[in-house]
XYZ file of C-alpha atoms in Angstrom:
454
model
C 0.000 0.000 0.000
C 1.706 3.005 -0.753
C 2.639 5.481 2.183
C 0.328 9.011 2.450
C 0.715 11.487 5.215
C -1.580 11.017 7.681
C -5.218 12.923 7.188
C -5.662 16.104 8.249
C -9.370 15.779 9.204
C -11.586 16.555 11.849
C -14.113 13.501 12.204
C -17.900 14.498 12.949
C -18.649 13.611 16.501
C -20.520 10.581 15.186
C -17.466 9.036 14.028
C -15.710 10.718 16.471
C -17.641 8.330 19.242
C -17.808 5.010 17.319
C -13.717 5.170 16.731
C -13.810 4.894 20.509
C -14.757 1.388 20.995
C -12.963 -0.196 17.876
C -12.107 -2.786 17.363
C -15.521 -3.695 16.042
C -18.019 -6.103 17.169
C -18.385 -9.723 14.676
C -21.495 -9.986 13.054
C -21.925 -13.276 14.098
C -23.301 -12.027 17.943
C -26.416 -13.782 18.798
C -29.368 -11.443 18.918
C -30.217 -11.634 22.953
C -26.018 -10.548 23.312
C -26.563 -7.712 20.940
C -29.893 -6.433 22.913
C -27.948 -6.744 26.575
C -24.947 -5.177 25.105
C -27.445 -2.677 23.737
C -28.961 -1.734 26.894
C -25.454 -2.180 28.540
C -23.994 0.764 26.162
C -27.071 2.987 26.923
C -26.893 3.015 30.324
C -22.792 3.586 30.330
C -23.651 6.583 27.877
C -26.166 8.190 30.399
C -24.032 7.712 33.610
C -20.914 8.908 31.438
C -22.410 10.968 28.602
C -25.357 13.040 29.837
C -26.946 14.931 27.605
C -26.029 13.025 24.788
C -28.906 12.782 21.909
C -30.506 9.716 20.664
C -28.367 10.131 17.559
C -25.147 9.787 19.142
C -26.054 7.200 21.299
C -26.754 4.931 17.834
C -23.733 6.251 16.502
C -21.535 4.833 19.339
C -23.823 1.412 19.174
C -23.018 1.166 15.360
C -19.823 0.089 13.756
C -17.302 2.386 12.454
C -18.366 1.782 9.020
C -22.152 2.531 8.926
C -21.239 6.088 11.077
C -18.907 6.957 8.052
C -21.731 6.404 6.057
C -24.290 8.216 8.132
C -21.783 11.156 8.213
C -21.463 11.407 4.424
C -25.385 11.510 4.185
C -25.488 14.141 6.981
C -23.350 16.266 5.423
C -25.195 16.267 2.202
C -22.359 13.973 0.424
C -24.998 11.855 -1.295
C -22.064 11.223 -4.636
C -19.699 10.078 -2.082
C -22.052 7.559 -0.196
C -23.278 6.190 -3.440
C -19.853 5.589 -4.790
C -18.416 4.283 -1.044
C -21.495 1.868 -0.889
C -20.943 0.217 -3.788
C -17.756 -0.468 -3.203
C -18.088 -1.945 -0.064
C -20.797 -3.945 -1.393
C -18.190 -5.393 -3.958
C -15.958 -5.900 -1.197
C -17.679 -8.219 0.804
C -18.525 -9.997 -2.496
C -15.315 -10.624 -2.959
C -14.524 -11.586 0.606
C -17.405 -14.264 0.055
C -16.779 -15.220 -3.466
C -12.699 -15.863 -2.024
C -13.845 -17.886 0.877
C -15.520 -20.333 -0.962
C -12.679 -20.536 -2.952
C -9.709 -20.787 -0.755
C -9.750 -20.947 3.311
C -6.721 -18.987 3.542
C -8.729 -15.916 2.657
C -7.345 -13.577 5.001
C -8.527 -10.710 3.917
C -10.323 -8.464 6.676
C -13.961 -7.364 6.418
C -14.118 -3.089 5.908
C -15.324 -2.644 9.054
C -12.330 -3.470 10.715
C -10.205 -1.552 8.731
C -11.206 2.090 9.938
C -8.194 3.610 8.658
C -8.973 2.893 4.763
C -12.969 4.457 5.787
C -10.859 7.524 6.563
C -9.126 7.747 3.055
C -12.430 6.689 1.644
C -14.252 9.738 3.430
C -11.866 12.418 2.958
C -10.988 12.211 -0.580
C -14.059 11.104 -1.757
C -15.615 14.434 -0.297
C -13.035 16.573 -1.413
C -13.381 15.366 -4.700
C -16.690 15.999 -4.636
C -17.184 19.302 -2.886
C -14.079 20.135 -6.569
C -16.779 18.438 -8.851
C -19.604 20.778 -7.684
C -17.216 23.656 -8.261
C -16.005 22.464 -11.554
C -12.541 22.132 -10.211
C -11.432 18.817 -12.304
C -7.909 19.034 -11.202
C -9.032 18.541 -7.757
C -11.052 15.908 -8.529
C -8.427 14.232 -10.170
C -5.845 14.641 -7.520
C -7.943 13.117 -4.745
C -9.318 10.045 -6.816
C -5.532 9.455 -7.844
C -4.895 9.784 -4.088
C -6.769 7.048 -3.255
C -5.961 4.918 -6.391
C -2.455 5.465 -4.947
C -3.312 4.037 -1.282
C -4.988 0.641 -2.531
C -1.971 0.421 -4.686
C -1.045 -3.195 -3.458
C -2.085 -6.711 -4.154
C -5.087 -7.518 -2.062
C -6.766 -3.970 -2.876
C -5.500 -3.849 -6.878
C -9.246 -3.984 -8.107
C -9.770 -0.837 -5.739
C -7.049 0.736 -7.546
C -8.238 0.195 -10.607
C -11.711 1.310 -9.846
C -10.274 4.941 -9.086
C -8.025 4.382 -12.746
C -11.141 4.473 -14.331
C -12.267 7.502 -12.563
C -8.817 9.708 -12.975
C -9.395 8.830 -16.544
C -12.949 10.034 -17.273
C -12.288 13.382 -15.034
C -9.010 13.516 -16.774
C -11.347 14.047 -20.073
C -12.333 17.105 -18.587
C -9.491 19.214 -17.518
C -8.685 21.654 -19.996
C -5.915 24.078 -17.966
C -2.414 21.608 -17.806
C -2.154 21.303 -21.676
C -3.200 17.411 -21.821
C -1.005 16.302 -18.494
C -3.469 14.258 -16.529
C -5.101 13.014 -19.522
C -1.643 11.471 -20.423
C -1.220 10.148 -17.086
C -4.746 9.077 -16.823
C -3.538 6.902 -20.013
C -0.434 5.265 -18.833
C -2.644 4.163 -15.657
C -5.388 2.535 -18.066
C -2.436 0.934 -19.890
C -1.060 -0.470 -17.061
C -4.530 -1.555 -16.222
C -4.704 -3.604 -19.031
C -1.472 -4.768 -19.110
C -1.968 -6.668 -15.443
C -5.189 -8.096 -17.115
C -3.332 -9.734 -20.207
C -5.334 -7.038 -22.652
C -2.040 -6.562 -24.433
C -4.097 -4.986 -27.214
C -5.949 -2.795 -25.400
C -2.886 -2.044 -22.868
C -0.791 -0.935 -26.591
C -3.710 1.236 -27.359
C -3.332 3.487 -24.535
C 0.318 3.380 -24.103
C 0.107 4.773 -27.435
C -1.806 7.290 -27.104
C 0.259 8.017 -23.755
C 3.140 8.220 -25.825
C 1.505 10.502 -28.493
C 0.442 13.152 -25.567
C 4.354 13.384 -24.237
C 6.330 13.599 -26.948
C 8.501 16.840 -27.054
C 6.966 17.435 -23.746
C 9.042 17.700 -20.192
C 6.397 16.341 -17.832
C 7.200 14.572 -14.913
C 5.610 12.195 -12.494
C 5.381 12.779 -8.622
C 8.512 10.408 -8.627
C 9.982 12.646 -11.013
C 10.379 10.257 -14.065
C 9.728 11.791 -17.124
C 6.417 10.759 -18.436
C 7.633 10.532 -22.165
C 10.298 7.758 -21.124
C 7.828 5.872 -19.466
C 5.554 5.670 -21.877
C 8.529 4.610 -24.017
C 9.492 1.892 -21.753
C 5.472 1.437 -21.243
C 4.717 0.301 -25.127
C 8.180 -1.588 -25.100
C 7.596 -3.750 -22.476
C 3.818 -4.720 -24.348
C 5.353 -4.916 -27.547
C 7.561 -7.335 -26.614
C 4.877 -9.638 -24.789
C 2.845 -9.233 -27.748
C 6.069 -10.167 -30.275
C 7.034 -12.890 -27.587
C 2.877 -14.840 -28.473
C 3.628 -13.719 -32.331
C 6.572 -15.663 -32.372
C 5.332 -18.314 -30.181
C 2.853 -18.853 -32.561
C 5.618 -18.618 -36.225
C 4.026 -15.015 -37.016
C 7.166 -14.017 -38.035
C 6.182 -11.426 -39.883
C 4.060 -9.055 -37.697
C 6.411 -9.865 -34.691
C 9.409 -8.190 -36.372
C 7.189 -5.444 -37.983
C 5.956 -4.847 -34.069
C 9.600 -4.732 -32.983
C 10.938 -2.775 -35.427
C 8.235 -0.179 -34.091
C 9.575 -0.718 -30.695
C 12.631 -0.163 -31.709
C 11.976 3.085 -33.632
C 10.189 3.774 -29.995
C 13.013 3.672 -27.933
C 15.575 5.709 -30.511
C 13.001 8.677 -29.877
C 13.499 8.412 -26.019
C 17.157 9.292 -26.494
C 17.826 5.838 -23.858
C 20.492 4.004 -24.947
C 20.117 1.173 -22.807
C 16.260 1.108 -23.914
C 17.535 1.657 -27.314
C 19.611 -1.798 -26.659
C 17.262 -3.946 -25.350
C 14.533 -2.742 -28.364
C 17.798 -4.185 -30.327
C 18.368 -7.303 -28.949
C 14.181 -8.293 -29.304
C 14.392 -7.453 -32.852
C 17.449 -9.403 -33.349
C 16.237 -12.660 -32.030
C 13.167 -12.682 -34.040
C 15.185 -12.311 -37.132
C 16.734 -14.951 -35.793
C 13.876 -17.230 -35.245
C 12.910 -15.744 -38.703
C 15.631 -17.340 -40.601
C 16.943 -13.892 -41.530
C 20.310 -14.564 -40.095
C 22.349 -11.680 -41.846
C 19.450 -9.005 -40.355
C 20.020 -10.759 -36.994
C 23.748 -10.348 -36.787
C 23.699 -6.511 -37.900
C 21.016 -5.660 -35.275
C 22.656 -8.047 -32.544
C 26.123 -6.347 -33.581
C 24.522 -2.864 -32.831
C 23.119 -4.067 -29.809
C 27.016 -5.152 -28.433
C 28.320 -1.537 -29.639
C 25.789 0.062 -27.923
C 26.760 -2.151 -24.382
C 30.146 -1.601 -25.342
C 29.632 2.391 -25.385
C 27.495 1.816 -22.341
C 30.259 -0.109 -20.395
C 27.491 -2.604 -19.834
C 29.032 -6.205 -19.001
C 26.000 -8.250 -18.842
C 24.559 -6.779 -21.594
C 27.372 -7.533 -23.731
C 27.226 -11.219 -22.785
C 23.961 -11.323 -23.372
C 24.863 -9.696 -26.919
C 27.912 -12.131 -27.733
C 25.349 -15.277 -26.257
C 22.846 -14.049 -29.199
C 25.073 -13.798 -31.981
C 26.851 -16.890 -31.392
C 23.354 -18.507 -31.679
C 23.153 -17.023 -34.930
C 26.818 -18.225 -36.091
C 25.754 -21.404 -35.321
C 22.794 -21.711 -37.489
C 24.789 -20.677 -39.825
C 27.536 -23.141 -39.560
C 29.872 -20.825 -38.482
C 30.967 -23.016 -35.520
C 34.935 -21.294 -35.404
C 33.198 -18.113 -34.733
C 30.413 -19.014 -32.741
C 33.247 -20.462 -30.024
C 35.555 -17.368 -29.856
C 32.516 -15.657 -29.282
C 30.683 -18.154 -26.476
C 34.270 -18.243 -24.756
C 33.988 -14.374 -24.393
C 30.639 -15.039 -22.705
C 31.759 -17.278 -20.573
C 35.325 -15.285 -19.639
C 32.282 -12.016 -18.514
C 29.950 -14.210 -16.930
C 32.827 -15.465 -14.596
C 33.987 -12.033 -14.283
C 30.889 -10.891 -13.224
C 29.929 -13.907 -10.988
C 26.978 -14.588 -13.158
C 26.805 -18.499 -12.294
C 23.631 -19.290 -14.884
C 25.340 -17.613 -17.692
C 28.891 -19.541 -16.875
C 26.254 -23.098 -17.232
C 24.488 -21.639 -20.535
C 27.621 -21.079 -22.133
C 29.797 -23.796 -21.442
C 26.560 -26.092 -22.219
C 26.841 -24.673 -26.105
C 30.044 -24.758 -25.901
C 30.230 -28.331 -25.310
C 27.533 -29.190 -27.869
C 29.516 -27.607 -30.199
C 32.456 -29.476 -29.763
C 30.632 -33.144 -29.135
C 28.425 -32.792 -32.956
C 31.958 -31.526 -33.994
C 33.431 -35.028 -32.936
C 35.875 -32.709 -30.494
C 34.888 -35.421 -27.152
C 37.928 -34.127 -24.965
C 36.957 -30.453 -25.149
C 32.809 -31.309 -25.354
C 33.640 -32.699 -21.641
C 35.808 -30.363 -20.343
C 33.250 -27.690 -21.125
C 30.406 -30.226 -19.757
C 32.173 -30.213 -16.668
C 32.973 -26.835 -16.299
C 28.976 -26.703 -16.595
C 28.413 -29.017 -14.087
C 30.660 -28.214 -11.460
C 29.410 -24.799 -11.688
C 25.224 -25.954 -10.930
C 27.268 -27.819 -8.183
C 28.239 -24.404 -6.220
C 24.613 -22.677 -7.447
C 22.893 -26.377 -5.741
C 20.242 -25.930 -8.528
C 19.183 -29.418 -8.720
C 17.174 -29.805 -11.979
C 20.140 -28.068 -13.792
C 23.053 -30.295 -12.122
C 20.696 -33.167 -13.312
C 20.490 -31.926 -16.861
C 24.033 -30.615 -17.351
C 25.093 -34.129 -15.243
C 23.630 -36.116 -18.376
C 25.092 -33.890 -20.704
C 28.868 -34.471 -19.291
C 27.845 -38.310 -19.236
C 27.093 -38.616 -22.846
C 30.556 -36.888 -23.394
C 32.664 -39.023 -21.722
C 30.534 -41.879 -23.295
C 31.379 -40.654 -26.814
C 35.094 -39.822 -25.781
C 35.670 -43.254 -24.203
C 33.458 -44.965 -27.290
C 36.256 -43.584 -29.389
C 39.372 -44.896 -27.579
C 37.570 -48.459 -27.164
C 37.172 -48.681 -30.984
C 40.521 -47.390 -31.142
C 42.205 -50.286 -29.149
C 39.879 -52.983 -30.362
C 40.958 -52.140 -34.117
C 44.922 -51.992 -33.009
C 44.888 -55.408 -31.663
C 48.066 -55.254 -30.539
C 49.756 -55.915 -26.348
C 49.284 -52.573 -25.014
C 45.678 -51.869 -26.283
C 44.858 -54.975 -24.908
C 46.322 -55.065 -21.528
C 44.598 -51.071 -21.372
C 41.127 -52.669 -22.801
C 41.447 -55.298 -19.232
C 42.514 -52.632 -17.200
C 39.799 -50.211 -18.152
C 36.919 -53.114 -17.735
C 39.059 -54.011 -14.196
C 38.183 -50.720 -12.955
C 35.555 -48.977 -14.935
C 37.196 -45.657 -14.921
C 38.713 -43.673 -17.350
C 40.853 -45.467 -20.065
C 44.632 -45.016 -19.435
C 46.338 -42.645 -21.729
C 48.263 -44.218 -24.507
C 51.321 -45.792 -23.345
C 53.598 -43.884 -26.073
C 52.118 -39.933 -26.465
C 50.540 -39.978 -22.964
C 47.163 -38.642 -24.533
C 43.437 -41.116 -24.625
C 44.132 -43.380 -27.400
C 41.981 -42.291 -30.649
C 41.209 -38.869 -29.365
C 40.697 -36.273 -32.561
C 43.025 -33.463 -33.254
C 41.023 -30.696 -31.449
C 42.691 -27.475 -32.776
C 39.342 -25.443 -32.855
């Protein structure tokens, strides 16, 4: 929930008295309890309380909730109630709907949670004593104030009910040049962004985007609205490529990219401008279009390189060696996964050290190389072994073991055709044991093992 300062409001005695005996009663009382504490509360209030009216004797009887209401009537806030009411009578739907679903619904009832009655009564006034004097800016600023306070998980459909009121006020402030209208946009986005409406979600981002360009707006964190919006339509582009491609729409998820990409240029953000890059790149990639790939990819590592960015560069040199390699450019690909590994290790990125040396050594085991395929294998899966990931010591384990297989597979054949003394006696030794075969008697290297010069 995010932090406000704490209200500056005088509560109406009516409020004022049923704060005093919070927490709340459960609803669950049987009647006869409720009528003894009844007449148990009115005759404290006339010992303590004389001269108190009928009216304030209910109001300390009821709960905190129903005197907030009450007060909002009383004072002629008949908007306010209306709007409050409804929402509690969502929330309790919810609290009913989620406790047939799950016991674990923790969720308190409103009425125990006076402090969120108190945001609900003050800005919901204010904002409507500013409607009544045409004061949309107000309004605005008070709704956002409260979208703003349910801003957290178990209230996020609170939130978004005060979204959708920022951005119909927002329609109708007509002093700030379009600002809250933009903002009111980027909130909608996000909106439907968290509801998987990608579509809808680009639609306003857009527009967002189209309201702060060339403008230097800020938000009350002081990020400039333009880049977020840039970031914003990135970020659903991407999701939206991500299903394109998941799907072989090669086409449209490139075209959507290359948008992106144009996007991000425009926010003068290199790093942004980078990442846009790299997307593009690997659906090129996935494409087919390998030659497209490596230019973007390449401008993606210059632009790390400027940046002094060693992750991203990895991430860069990871990409294009992918590309190298459907292209049969295995030489290349190598120098260029050994730089990967060489800033992984540097950086103590442990998952990118295991990516690496895992292409590295299927490289070099389709190449025949069996030696260096396990030594890479290994490097691999002594590396899971210090991370204590289990699924990936168990796959990078099986990788290593099909290595050695192949490497050992080769020296067997190699002894078995030489049918000569030594290969034998290293043939009985090896099935003695079961270990690795002994190194050739003469060059002191496994017998049959390829040149590996790559």
């Amino acid at each position: 929930m995010t932090t406000l300062p704490p209200l500056p409001m005088t509560r109406p005695k009516l409020t004022s008295l049923a704060r005093e005996k919070l927490p709340c009663c459960p609803d669950t009382i049987p009647r006869s309890q409720l009528i003894k504490e009844k007449d148990d509360i009115d005759h404290y209030l006339q010992v303590k309380f004389k001269g108190l009216s009928k009216e304030e004797v209910a109001a300390y009887r009821n709960s905190y909730k129903k005197n907030v209401c009450v007060d909002m009537l009383r004072d002629g806030y008949h908007k306010s109630f209306t709007e409050l009411f409804a929402l509690m009578e969502r929330w309790d739907a919810l609290r009913e709907a989620a406790k047939v679903r799950s016991v674990f619904w923790l969720q308190r009832p409103l009425e125990e949670q006076p402090e969120k009655l108190d945001y609900f009564y003050y800005y919901l006034t204010r904002a409507e004593v500013a409607e009544r004097k045409g004061y949309f800016e107000d309004v605005y600023n008070n709704l956002y104030a409260l979208a703003c306070y349910f801003n957290n998980p178990e209230d996020k459909w609170v939130r978004n009910h005060f979204y959708q009121r920022c951005f119909q006020i927002a329609q109708l402030i007509k002093i700030d040049g379009g600002k809250k209208a933009a903002e009111a946009l980027g909130h909608m986005g996000l909106l439907f962004e968290e509801d998987g409406q990608l579509l809808e979600a680009a639609e306003h981002y857009e527009a967002f985007h189209q309201l702060t360009q060339g403008r230097v707006w800020k938000d009350e964190t002081g990020r400039v609205l333009n880049l977020l919006a840039c970031e914003s339509l990135l970020r659903t582009y991407r999701i939206l490529a991500d299903e394109m491609l998941e799907s072989q729409d090669y086409k449209q998820a490139i075209k959507i990219l290359i948008k992106a990409s144009e996007i991000a240029k425009e926010g003068n953000d290199k790093k942004m401008e980078g990442e846009a890059s790299y997307y593009l790149g690997l659906a090129h990639l996935a494409a087919g279009e390998h030659e497209t790939a490596l230019a973007v990819l390449r401008s993606y590592s210059e632009i790390s390189t400027d940046l002094n960015d060693d992750l991203s560069l990895g991430r860069a040199y990871e990409a294009i060696a992918k590309v190298l390699q459907s292209q049969g450019k295995m030489t290349e690909a190598i120098e260029y996964l050994k730089k990967v590994v060489k800033i992984a290790r540097n950086n103590f990125q442990s998952l990118d050290v295991v990516k690496a040396s895992t292409m590295l050594g299927d490289i070099y085991n389709e190449k025949g190389y069996y030696q260096k395929a396990s030594k890479y294998f290994q490097q691999a899966f002594d590396t899971t072994e210090e991370l204590t990931n289990m699924p990936l010591m168990d796959e990078t384990k099986v990788h290593y073991g099909i290595a050695k297989a192949h490497q050992m597979m080769m020296t067997v054949n190699n002894c078995i055709e030489a049918a000569d003394l030594a290969s034998l006696d290293c043939l009985l030794a090896w099935k003695e044991s079961r270990s690795d075969i002994g190194p050739d008697p003469v060059t002191g290297e496994p017998r049959g093992s390829t040149t590996e010069s790559v």
